[in-house]
Coordinates of C-alpha atoms and ligand atoms in Angstrom, one line a residue:
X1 CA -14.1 -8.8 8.7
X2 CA -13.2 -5.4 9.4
X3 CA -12.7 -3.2 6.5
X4 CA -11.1 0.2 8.4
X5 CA -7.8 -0.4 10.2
X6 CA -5.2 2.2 11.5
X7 CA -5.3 4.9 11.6
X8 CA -1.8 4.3 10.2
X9 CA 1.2 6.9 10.1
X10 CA 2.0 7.5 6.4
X11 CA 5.5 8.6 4.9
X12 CA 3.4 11.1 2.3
X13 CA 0.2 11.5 3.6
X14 CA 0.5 12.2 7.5
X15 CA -2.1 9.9 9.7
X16 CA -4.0 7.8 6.5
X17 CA -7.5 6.7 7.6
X18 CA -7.1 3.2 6.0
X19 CA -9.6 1.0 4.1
X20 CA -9.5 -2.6 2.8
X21 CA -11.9 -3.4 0.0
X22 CA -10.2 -6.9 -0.3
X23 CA -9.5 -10.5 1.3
X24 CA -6.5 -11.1 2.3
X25 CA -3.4 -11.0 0.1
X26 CA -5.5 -11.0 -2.8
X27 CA -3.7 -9.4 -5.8
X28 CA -2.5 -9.6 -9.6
X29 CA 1.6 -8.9 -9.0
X30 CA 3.6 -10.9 -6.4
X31 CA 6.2 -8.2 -5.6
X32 CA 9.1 -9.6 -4.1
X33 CA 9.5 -6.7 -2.4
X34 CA 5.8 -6.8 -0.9
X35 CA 5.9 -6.5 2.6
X36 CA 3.1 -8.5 2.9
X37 CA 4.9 -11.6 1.9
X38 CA 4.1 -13.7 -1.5
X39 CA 0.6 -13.6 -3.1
X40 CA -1.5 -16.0 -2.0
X41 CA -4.6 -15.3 -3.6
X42 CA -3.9 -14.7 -7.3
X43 CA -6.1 -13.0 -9.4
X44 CA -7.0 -9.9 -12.1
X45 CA -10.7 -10.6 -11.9
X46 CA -12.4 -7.3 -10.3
X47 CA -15.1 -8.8 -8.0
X48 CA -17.4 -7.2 -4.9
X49 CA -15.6 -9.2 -2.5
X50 CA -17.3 -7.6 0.0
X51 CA -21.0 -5.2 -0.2
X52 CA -19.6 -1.5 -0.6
X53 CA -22.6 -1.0 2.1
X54 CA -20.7 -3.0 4.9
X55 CA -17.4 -1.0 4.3
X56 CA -19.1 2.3 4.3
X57 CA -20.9 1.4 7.7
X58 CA -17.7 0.7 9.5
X59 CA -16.2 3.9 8.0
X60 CA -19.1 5.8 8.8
X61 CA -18.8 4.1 12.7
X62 CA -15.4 4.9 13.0
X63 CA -15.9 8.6 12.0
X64 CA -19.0 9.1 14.4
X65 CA -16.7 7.8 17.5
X66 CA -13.1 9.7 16.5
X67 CA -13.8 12.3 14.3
X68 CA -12.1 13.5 11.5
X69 CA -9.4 14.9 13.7
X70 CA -8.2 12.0 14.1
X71 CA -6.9 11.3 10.5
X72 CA -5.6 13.3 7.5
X73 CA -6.8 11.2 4.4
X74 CA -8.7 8.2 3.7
X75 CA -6.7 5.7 1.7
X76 CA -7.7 3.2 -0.3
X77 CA -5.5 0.2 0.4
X78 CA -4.8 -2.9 2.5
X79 CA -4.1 -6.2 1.9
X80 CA -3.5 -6.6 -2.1
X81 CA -4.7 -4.2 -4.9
X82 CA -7.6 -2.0 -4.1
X83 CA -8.7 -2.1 -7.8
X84 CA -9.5 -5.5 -7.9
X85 CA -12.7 -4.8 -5.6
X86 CA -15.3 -3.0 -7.9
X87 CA -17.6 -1.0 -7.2
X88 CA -15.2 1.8 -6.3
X89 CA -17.1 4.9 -7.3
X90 CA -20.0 3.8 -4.7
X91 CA -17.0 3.7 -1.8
X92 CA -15.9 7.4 -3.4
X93 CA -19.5 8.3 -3.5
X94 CA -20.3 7.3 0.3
X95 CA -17.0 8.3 1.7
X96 CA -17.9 11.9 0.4
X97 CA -21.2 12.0 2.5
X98 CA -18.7 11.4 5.7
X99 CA -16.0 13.2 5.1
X100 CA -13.7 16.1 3.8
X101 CA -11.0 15.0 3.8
X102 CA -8.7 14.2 1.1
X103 CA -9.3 11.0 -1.0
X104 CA -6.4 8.5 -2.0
X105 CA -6.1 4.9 -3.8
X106 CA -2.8 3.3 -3.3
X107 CA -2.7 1.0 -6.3
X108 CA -0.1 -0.7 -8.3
X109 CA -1.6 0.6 -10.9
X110 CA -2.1 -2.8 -13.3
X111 CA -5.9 -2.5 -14.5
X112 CA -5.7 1.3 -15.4
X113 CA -5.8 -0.3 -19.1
X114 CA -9.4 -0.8 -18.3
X115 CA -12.1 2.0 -19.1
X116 CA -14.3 0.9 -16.2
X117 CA -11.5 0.6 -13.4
X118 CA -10.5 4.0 -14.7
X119 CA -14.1 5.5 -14.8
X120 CA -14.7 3.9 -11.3
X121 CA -11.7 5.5 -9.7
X122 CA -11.9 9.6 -11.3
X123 CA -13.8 10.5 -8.2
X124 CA -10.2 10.4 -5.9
X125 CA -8.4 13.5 -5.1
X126 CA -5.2 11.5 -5.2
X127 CA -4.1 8.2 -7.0
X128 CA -0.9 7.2 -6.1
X129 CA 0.2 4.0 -8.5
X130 CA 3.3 2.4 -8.9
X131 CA 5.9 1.6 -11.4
X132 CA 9.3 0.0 -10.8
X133 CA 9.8 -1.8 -14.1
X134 CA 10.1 -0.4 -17.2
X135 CA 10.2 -3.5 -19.7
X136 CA 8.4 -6.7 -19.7
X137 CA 11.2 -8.4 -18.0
X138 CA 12.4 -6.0 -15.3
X139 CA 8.1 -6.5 -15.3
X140 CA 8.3 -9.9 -15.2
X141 CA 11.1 -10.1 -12.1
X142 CA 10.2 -6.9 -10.4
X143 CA 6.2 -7.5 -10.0
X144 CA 5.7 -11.3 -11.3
X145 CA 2.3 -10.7 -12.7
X146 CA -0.2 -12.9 -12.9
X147 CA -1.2 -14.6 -16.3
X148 CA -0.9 -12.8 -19.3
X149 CA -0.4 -9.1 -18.1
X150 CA 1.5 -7.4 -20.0
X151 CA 4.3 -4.4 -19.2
X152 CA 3.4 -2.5 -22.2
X153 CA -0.5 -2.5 -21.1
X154 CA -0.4 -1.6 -17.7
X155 CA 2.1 1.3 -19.0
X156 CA -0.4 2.6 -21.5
X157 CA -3.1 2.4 -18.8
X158 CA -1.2 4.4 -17.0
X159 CA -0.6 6.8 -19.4
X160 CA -3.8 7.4 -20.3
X161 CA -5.2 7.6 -16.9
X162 CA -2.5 10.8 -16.6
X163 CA -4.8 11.8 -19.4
X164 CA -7.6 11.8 -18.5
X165 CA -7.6 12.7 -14.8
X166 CA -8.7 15.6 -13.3
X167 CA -7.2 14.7 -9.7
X168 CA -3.1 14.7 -8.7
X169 CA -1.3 11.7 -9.4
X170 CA 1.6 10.9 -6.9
X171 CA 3.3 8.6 -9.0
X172 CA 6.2 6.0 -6.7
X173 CA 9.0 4.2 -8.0
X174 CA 10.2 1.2 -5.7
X175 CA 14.2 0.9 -5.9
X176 CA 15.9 -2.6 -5.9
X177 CA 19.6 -3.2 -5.7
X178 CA 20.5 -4.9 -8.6
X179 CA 16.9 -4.5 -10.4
X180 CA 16.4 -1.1 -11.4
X181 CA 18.8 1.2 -9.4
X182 CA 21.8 1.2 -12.3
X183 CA 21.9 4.2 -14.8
X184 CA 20.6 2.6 -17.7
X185 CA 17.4 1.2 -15.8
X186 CA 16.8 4.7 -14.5
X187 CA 17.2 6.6 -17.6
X188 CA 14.5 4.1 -18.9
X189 CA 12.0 5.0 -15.8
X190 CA 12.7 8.7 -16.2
X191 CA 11.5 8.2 -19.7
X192 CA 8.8 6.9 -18.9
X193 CA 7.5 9.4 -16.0
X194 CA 8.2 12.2 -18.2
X195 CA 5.1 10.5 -20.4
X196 CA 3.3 10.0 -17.2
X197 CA 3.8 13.4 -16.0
X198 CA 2.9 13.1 -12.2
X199 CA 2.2 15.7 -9.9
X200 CA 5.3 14.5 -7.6
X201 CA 7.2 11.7 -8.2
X202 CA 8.2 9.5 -4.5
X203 CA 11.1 6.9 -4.5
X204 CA 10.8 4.2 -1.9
X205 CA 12.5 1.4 -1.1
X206 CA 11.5 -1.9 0.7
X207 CA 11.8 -0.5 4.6
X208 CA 10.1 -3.3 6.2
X209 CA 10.9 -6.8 5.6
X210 CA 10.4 -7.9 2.0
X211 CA 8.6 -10.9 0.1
X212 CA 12.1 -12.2 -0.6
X213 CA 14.9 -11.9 1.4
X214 CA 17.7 -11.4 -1.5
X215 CA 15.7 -8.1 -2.0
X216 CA 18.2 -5.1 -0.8
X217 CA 18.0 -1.4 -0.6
X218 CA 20.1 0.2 -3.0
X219 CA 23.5 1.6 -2.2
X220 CA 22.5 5.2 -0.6
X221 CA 25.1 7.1 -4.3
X222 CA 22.6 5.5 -6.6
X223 CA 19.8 6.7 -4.7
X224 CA 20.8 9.7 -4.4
X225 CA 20.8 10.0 -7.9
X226 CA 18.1 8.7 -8.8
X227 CA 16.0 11.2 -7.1
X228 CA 18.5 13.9 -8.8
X229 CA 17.8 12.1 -12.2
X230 CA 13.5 11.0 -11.4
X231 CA 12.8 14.9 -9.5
X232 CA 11.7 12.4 -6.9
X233 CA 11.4 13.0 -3.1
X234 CA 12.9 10.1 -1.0
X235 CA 10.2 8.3 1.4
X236 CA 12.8 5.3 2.3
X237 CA 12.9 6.1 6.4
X238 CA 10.1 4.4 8.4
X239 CA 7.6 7.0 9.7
X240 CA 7.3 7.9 13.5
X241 CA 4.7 5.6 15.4
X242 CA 1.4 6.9 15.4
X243 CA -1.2 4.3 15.3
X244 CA -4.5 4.4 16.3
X245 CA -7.1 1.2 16.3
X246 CA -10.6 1.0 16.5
X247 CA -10.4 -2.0 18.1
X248 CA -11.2 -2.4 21.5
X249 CA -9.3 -5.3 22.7
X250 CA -5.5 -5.0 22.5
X251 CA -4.6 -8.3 20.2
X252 CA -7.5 -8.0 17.9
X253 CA -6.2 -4.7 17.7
X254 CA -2.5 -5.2 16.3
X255 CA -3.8 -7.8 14.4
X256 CA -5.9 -5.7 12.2
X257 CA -2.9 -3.6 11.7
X258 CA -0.7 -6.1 10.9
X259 CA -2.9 -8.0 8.1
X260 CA -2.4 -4.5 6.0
X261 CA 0.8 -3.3 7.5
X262 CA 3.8 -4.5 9.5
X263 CA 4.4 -3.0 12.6
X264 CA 7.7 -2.8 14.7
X265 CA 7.9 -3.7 18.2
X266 CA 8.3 -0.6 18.8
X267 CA 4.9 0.3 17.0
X268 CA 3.2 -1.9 18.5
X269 CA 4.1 -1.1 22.0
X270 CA 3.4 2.9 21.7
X271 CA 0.1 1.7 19.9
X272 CA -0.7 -0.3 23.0
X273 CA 0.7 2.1 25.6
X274 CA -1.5 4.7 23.7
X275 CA -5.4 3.0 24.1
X276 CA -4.4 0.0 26.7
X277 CA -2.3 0.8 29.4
X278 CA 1.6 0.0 29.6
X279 CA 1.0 -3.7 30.8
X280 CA -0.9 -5.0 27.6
X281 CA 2.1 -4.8 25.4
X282 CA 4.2 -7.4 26.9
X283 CA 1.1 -10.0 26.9
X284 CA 0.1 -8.9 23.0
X285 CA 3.7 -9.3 21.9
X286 CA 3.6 -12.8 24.0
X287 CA 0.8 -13.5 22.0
X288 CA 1.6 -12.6 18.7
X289 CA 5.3 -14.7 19.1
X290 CA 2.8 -17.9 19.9
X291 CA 0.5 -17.2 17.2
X292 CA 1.4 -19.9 14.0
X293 CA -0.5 -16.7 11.5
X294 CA 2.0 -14.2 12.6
X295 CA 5.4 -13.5 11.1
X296 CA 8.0 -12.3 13.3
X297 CA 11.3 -11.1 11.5
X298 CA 14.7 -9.1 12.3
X299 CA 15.2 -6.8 9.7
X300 CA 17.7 -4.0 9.7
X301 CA 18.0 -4.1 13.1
X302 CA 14.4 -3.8 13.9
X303 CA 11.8 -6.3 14.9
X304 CA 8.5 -6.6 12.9
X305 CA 5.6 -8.2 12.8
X306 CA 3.2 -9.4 10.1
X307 CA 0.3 -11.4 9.7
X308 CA 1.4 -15.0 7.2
X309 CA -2.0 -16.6 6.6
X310 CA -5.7 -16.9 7.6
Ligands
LIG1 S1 3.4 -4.7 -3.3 FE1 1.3 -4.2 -3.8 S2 1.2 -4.9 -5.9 FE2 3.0 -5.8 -5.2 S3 2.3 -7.9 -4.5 FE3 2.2 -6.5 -2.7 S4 0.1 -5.8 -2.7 FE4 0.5 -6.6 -4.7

């Protein structure tokens, strides 16, 4: 299992350094926006899926052989929601022995209700969580939670996290047609990031190919105004290629990519060009088109790749 993938170009954070503390699709929403397709591994039990010594040795390898040049920030992400793996604060703690640069957990956010997910995470220069809904059943449609979790807990837990931390908080909103990009729905969410309070505020909206295909981007007027409305900053263009892998041979390469993030063709052909020579990128994408665990989808005129299943 390899725990550090990309390096990964980022819409906020420039070349992200990323690192997967979880299994595979393993998370307590099933967005259907998630670009990683449906949940398959359902859970809000915090577990160590993994020894937070094996993660740190693969971070600390990839460091010693390309140097912190080579990335901006190390994020906490991947395949699901971070916060589910615990201990966090020893991957904080270790992480700070390698590097200096910036700390980040992408997280939607769910479990900040909890005083020891909270505790665990303090240690991050930046937490960036997410909130889309802003009542149990935009909740309820938007993120389909698992079990009992309610909207008006994972929104205090929010709150108080804003609290209580000494860090920035880079708060996104994710913008459906139909779900939360009308007037009403957006006077709601400003209400509640005006409790929240974020350091910036980031409006996204599902770029790569989503969970469910009747997901749409809103109409580019109501986006417009929501950002006017939210002080956000739009993030909804795909970011240039700029890959990296540590792998050293060219599919297991893409594939680690593509288990935490989709990748165009495109992508994936500079990524190859990049480390493997021209002539690997039409054998990879050969590959991944015969693979039964890889996706392969048209979306908005572009071609994308994700991993389905292990
Ligand atoms: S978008 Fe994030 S929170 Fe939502 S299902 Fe996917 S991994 Fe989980």
């Amino acid at each position: 299992m390899s725990h550090v993938y990309g390096v990964v170009p980022s819409r906020r954070l420039g070349r992200s350094l990323g690192i997967s503390t979880i299994p595979f699709k393993t998370c307590n929403y099933s967005c259907i926006y998630c670009q990683l397709g449906r949940t398959t591994n359902m859970t809000d039990r915090r577990q160590s899926f993994y020894p937070y010594e094996e993660i740190l040795c693969q971070a600390r390898d990839f460091i010693s052989r390309y140097g912190e040049d080579s990335f901006d920030v190390v994020s906490i992400v991947g395949e699901g929601e971070p916060t589910l793996f615990s201990p966090l604060d020893e991957i904080t703690k270790g992480l700070r022995e390698l590097t200096s640069r910036p700390l980040v957990l992408i997280t939607n956010g769910s479990l900040l209700h909890d005083v020891s997910t909270r505790n665990e995470i303090m240690d991050f220069d930046i937490v960036m969580p997410t909130l889309d809904a802003f009542d149990q059943e935009s909740f309820r449609r938007i993120n389909r939670p698992f079990g009992k979790l309610s909207f008006e807990s994972v929104f205090e837990g929010l709150a108080k996290f804003s609290r209580e931390f000494d860090g920035e908080i880079w708060l996104e909103v994710m913008l459906i047609k139909g779900y939360n990009d009308d007037r009403n729905s957006l006077a709601k969410l400003n209400k509640e990031i005006e409790t929240v309070n974020p350091h910036r505020v980031y409006i996204n909206v599902p770029a790569r190919p989503p969970a469910e295909n009747y997901v749409k981007i809103p109409d580019e007027n109501s986006l417009e105004f929501a950002k006017t409305l939210l002080g956000a900053t739009g993030i909804e263009k795909l970011p240039e290629s700029s890959f990296l892998s540590v792998e050293d041979d060219a599919f297991g390469a893409v594939l680690e990519i593509i288990k935490r993030h989709p990748m165009t063709e495109i992508d994936i052909e500079a990524l190859l060009r990049e480390k493997f020579g021209e002539e690997s990128a039409e054998q990879v994408l050969r590959k991944l088109d015969d693979d039964a665990s890889v996706e392969k989808s048209i979306y908005r005129g572009k071609v994308f790749y994700r991993y389905a299943s292990r």
